[in-house]
mmCIF file of C-alpha atoms in Angstrom:
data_model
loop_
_atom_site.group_PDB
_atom_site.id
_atom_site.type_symbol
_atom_site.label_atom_id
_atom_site.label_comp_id
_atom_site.label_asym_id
_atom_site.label_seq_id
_atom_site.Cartn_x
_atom_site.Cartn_y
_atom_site.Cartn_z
ATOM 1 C CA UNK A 28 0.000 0.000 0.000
ATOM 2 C CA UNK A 29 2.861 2.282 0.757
ATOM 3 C CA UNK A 30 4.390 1.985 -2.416
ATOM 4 C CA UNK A 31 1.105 2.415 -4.288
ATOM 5 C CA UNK A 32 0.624 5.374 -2.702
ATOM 6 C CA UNK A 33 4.122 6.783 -3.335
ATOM 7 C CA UNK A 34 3.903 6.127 -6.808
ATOM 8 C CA UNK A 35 0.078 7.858 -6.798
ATOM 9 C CA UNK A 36 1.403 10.764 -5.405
ATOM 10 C CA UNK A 37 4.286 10.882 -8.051
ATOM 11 C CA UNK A 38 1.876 10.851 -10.454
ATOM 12 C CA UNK A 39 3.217 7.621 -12.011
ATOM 13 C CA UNK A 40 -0.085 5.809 -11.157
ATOM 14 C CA UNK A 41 -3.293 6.838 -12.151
ATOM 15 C CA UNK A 42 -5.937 7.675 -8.896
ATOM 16 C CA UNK A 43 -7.902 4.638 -10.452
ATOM 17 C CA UNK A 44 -5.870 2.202 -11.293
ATOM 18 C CA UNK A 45 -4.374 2.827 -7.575
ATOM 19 C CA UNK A 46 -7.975 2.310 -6.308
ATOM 20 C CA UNK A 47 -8.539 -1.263 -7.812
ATOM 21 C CA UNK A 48 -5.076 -1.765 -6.436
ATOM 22 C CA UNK A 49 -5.547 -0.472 -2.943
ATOM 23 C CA UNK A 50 -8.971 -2.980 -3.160
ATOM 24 C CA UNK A 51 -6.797 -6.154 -4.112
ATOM 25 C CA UNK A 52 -4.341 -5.366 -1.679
ATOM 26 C CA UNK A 53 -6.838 -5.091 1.297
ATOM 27 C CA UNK A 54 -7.925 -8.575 -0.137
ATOM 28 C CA UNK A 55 -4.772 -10.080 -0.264
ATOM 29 C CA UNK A 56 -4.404 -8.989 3.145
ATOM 30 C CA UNK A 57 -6.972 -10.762 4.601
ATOM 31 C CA UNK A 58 -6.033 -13.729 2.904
ATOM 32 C CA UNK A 59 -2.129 -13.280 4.563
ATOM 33 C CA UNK A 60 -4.082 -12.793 7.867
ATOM 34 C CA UNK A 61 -5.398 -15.560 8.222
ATOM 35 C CA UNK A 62 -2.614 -18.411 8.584
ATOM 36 C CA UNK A 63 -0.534 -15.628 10.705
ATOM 37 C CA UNK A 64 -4.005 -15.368 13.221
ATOM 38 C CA UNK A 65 -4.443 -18.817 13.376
ATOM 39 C CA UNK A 66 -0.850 -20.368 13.406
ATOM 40 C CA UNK A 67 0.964 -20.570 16.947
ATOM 41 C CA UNK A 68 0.206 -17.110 18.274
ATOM 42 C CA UNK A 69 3.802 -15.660 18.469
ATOM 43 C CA UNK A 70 3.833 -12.186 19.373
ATOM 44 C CA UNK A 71 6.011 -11.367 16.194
ATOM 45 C CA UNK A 72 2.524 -12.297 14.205
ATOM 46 C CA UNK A 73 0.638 -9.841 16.081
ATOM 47 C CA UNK A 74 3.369 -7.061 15.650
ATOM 48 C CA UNK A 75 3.166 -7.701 11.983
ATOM 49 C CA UNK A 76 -0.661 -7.233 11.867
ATOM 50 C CA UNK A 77 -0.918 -4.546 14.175
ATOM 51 C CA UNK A 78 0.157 -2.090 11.678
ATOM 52 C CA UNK A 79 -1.957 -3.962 9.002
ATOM 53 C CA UNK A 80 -5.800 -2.913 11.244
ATOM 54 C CA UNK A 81 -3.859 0.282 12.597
ATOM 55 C CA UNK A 82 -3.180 1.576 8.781
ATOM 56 C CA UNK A 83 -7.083 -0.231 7.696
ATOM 57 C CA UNK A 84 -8.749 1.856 10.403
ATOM 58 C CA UNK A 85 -6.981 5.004 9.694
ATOM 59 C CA UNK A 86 -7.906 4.382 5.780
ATOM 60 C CA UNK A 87 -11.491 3.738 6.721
ATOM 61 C CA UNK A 88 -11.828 6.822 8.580
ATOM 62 C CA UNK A 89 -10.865 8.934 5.168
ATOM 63 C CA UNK A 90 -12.950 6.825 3.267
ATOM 64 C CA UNK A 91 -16.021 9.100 3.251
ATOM 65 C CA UNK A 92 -14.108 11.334 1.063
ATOM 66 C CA UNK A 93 -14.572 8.593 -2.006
ATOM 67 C CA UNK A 94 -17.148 9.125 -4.346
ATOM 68 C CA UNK A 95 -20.195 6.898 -3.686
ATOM 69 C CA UNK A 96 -20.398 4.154 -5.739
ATOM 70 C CA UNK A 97 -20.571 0.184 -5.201
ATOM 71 C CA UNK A 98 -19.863 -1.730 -2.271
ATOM 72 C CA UNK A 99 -18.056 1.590 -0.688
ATOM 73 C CA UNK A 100 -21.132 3.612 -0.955
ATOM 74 C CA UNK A 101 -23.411 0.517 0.228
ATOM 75 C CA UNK A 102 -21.286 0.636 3.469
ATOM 76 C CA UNK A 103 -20.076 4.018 4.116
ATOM 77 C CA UNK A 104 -17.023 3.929 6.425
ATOM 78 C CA UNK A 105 -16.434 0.650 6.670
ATOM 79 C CA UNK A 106 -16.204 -0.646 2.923
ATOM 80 C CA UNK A 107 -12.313 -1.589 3.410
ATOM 81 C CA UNK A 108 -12.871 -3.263 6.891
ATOM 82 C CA UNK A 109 -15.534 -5.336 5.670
ATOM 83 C CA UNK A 110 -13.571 -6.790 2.376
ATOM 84 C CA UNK A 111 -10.781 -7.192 4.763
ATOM 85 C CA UNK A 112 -12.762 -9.075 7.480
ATOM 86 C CA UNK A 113 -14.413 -11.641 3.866
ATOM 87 C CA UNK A 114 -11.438 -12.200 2.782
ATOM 88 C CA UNK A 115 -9.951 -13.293 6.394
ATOM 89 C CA UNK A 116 -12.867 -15.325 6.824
ATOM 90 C CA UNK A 117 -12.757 -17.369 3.679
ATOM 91 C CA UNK A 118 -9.098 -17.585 3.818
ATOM 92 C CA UNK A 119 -9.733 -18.854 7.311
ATOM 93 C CA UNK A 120 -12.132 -21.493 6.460
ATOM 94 C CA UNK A 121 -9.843 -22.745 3.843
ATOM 95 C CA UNK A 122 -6.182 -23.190 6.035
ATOM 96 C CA UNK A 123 -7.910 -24.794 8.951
ATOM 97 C CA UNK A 124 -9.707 -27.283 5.985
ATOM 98 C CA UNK A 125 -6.434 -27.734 4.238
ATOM 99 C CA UNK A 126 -4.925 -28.293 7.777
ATOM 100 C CA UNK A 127 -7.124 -30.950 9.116
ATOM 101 C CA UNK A 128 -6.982 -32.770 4.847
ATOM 102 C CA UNK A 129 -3.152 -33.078 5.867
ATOM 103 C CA UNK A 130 -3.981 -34.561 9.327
ATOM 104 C CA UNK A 131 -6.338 -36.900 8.193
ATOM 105 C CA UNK B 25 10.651 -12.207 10.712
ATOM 106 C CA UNK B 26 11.860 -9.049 12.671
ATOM 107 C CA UNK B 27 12.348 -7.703 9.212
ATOM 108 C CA UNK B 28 9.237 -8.024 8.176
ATOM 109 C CA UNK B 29 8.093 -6.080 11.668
ATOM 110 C CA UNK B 30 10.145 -3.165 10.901
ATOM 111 C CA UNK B 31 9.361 -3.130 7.667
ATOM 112 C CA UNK B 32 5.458 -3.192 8.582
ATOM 113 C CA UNK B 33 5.606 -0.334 10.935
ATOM 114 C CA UNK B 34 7.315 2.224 8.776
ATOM 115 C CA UNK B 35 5.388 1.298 6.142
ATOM 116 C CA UNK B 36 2.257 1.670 8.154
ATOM 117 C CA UNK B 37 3.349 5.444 9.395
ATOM 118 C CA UNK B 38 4.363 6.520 5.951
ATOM 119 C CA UNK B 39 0.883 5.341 4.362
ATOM 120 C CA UNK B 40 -0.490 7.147 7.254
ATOM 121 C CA UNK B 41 1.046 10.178 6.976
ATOM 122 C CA UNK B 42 0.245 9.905 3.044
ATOM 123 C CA UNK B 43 -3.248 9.048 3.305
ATOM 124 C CA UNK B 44 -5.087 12.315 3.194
ATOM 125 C CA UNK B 45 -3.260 13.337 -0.024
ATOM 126 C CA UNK B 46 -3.716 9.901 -1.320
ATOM 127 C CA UNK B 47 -7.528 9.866 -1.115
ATOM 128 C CA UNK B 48 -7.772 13.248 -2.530
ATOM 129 C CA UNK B 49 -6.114 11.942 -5.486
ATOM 130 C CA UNK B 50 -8.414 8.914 -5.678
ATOM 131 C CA UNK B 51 -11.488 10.325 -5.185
ATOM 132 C CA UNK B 52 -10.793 13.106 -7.833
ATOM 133 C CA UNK B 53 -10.099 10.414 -10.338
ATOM 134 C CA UNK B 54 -12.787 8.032 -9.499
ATOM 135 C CA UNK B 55 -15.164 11.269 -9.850
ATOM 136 C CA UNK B 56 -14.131 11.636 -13.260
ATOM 137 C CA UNK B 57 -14.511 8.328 -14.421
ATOM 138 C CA UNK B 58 -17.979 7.574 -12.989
ATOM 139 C CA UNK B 59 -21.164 8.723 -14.757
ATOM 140 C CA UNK B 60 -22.423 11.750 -13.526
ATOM 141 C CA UNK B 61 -25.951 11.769 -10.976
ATOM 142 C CA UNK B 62 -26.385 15.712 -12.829
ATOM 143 C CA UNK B 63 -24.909 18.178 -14.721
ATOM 144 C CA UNK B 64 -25.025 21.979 -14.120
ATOM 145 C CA UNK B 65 -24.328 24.824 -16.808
ATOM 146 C CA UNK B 66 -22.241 27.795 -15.615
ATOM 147 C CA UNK B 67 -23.920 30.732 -16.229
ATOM 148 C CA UNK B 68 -22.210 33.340 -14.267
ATOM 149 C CA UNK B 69 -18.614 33.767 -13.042
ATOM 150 C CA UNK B 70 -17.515 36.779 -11.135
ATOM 151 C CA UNK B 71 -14.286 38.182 -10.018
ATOM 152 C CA UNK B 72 -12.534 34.360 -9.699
ATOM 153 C CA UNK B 73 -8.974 35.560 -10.405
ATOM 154 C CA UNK B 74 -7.767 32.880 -8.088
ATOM 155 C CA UNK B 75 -8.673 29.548 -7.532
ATOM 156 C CA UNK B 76 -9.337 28.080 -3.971
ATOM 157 C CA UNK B 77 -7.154 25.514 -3.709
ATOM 158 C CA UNK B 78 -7.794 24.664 0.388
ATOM 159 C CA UNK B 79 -10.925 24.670 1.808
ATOM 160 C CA UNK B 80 -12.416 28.001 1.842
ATOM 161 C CA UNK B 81 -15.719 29.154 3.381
ATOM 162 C CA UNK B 82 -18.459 30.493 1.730
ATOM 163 C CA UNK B 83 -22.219 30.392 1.531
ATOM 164 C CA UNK B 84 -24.358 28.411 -0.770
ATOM 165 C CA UNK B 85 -27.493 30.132 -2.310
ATOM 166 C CA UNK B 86 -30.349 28.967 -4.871
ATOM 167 C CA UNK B 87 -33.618 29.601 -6.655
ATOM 168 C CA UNK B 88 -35.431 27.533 -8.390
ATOM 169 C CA UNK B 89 -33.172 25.672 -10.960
ATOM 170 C CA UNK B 90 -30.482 28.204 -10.254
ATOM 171 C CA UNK B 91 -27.706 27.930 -7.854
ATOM 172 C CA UNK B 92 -24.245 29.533 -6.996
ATOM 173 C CA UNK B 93 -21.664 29.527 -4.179
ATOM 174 C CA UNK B 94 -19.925 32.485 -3.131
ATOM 175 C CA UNK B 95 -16.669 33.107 -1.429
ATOM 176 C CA UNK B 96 -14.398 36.262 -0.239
ATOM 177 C CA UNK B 97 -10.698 36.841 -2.021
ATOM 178 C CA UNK B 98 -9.270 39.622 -1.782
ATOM 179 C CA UNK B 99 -11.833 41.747 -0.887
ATOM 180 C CA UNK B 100 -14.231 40.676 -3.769
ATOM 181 C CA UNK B 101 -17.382 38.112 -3.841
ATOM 182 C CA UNK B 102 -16.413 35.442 -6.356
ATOM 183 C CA UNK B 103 -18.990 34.488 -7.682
ATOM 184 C CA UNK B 104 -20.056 30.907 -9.695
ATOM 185 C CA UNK B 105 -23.650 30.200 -10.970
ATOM 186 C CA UNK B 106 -24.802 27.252 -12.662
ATOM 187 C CA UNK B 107 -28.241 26.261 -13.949
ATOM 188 C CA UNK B 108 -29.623 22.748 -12.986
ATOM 189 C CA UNK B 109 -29.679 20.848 -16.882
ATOM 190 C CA UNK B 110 -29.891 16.822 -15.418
ATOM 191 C CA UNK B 111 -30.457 15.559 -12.485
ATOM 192 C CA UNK B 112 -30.854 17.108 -9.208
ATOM 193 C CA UNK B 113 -29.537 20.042 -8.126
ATOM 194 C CA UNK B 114 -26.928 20.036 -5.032
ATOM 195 C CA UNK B 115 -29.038 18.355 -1.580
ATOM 196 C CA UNK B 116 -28.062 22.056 0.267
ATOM 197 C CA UNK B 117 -30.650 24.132 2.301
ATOM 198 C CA UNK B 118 -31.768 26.773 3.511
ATOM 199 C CA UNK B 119 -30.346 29.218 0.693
ATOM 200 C CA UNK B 120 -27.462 30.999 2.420
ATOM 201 C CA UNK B 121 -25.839 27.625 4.086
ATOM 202 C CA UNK B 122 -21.994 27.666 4.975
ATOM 203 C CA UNK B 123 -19.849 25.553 2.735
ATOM 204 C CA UNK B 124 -16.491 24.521 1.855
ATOM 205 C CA UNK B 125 -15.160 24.794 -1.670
ATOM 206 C CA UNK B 126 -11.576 23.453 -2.679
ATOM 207 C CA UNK B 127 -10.130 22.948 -6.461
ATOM 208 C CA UNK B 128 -8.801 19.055 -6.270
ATOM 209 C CA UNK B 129 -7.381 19.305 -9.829
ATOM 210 C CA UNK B 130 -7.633 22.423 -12.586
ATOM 211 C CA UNK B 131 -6.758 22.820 -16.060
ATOM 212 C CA UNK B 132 -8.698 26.194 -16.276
ATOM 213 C CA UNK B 133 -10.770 28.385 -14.936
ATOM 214 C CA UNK B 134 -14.452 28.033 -15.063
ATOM 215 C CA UNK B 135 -16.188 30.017 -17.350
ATOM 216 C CA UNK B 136 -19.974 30.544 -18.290
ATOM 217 C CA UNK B 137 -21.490 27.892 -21.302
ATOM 218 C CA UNK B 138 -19.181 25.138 -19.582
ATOM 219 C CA UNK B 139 -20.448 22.269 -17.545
ATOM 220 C CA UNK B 140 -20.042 20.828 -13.763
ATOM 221 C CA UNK B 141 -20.995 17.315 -13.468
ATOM 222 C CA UNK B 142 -21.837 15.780 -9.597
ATOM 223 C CA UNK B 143 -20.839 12.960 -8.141
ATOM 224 C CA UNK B 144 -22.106 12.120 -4.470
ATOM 225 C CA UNK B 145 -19.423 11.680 -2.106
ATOM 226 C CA UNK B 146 -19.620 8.748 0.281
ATOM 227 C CA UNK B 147 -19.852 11.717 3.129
ATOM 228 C CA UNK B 148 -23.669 12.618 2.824
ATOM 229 C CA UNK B 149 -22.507 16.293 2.674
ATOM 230 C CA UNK B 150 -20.011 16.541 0.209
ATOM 231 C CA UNK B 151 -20.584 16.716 -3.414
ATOM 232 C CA UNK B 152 -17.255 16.669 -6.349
ATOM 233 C CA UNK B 153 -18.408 18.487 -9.240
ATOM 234 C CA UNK B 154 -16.459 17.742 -12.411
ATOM 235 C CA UNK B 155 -15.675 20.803 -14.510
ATOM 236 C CA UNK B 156 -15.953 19.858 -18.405
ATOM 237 C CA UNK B 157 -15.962 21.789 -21.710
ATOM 238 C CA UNK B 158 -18.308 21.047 -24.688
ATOM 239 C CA UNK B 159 -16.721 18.002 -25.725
ATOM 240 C CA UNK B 160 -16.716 16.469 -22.307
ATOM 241 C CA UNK B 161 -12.904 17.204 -21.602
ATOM 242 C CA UNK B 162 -12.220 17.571 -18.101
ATOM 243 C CA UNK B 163 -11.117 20.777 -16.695
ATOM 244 C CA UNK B 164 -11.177 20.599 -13.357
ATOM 245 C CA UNK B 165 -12.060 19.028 -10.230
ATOM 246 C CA UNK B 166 -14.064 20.803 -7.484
ATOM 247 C CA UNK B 167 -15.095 19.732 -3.975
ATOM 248 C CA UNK B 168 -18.110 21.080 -2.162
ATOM 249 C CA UNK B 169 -18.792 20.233 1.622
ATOM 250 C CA UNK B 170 -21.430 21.809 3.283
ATOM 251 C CA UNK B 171 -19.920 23.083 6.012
ATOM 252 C CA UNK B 172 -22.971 22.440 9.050
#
């Protein structure tokens, strides 16, 4: 995100091409979440993700400032938190099934 | 692993620090690329020498399909009018409300025959309105809180 956003404010990447990127990275995210939530808890996961929600929170905050439109205008304020939290979820769902398929 | 961490955090404070210019950016360009919800025809612009480009205050007025925003510089009242063409006209009232105006992005200064096309922000007060010549070319970028 920070580099998208350095090269946005350079001007070398258009304000909506670095939209649909800031959208796929909030996605990929989630999915990286989830095996560092639900691995061993080590405190060097959390300090990795703490930034992650800190930087999310902050983002969703300015988000009113988009133009409505789509799933950020269905859910004003919360639009990145709640592709963030889908995309944890799923990604969840499919470690803990790939972990218990190498169990078993 | 630690590496990761530091890299992280000062990512996370420079995106921070980055953000407010970032979404200004973004929004202006996601304005321009979405179809309009109305479009406004200028037909008065008075004393604009300068272009606001931070948030300035100044009071929004209309009646009937006309409105226009007004602002002090310099000692003058600028002055821009538009006529409702499409769509609805800006959600702002009384006449006379405090607002906030700010040019995002400009290639010129408005002038009267051109057109503003609005887009809603997600914030249920703010409005961008997309400066545009005859042949649809964009101008400008405008953005229009009102300021309660």
């Amino acid at each position: 995100v920070a580099l998208v956003m350095h090269f946005t404010l350079t001007r070398a990447l258009s304000g909506e091409f670095a939209y649909w990127c800031t959208v796929l990275l909030v996605v990929s995210a989630g999915m990286m979440s989830a095996p560092t939530l639900f691995s061993p808890p080590l405190v060097v996961h959390l300090l990795i993700l703490v930034p992650v929600w800190l930087f999310g929170a902050w983002f969703s905050l300015l988000s009113p400032w988009f133009p409505s439109f789509g799933i950020f205008g269905f859910f004003p304020w919360v639009g990145a938190f709640l592709l963030y939290l889908c995309s944890l979820i799923v990604a969840g769902i499919v470690w803990d099934w790939a972990r218990r398929r190498g169990r078993a | 692993m630690w590496l990761t961490v530091a890299v992280a955090w000062v990512s996370m404070f420079y995106a921070i620090a980055k953000s407010r210019e970032f979404v200004v950016i973004v929004g202006a360009s996601l304005a321009q690329s979405l179809p309009p919800e109305a479009e406004y025809r200028i037909t008065r612009v008075e004393n604009l020498q300068e272009l606001p480009i931070v948030r300035t205050g100044g009071r929004f007025h209309k009646a009937g399909n006309r409105q226009r925003i007004e602002w002090q510089q310099a000692g003058q009242r600028v002055v821009v009018e538009w006529a409702v063409v499409r769509g609805k006209g800006l959600l702002i009232h009384p006449s006379g409300e405090s607002i906030l105006v700010r040019v995002v992005e400009s290639k010129r200064v408005p002038q009267q025959g051109m057109t503003f096309h609005m887009r809603r922000m997600i914030y249920p007060l703010g409005y961008y309105l997309i400066l545009r010549d005859s042949g649809g070319e964009t101008l400008g970028v405008w953005e229009l809180l009102w300021h309660t």
